[in-house]
Amino acid sequence: MMLVYFHLIACCVAIGAILISDLGILVRLYQGRIDKRAANLQDLKRTVSGMLIILWITGLLLIGRDAVGDGWNYTLSNPKLQAKIIVVALLTLNGILLHCRVLPMMSKASSLLKLAAGQRTWAIWAGALSGVSWLYAAFLGVARPLAWKTPLPNLMLAYPVLIVLTFAGMWAFTSWAVRKTGGSSEGLFMNSLIAPSDATRRSQPNGKRQAAGRHPVSKNPAQDVARF
């Protein structure tokens, strides 16, 4: 009973963290804001990684407990269990991609809007696969009436469809946000590089900016003539 409890808690915590993060990203995209809080991504990374480890440990213990009573062949031949293992395995592989490639890119760029087009597509695809996989795994976990009654292909039929639909919706929304902010991600990146130098020049007094554009004039004309 406690194994099931901790298994469900790990799944709920991870889904909650992902939904809160995704909702925040959608709000910032809609508002066209650039979020500099990269620490949030690191917190999300640690939370989801920890919950995924707990999910694997408790899940394997639950499978082992059932196999002791019913036998390994009987337990592993359950199509619902097979579907859940496939989804969680894909979720784990996608998590490795997220943590090794996507999250470092997001932390450096601080926003989907500042990623290059190819990088942004990778990030959206990995995010769609992650969100759908967590929700689908949770659905399979509570769908006890489907155990032994529904074939594996039927259980997995909606999974790729939901991933594609989620990716398409998020890609369209992000593309709209890029157009709303006034250009491509390359333009946003160049603006982020140029803006600090412009601000530095504007903060300088007029005298210093004028002096930077011409040669210094000596107060002694004789020394000036001697130089030539």
Coordinates of C-alpha atoms in Angstrom, one line a residue, residues 44 55 113 115 139 163 201:
L44 CA 12.5 21.9 -12.2
L55 CA 8.9 6.4 -10.0
L113 CA 12.0 33.4 -28.2
L115 CA 16.6 30.3 -29.4
F139 CA -3.6 7.7 -16.9
I163 CA 2.4 14.2 -28.7
R201 CA 26.9 55.0 -24.9

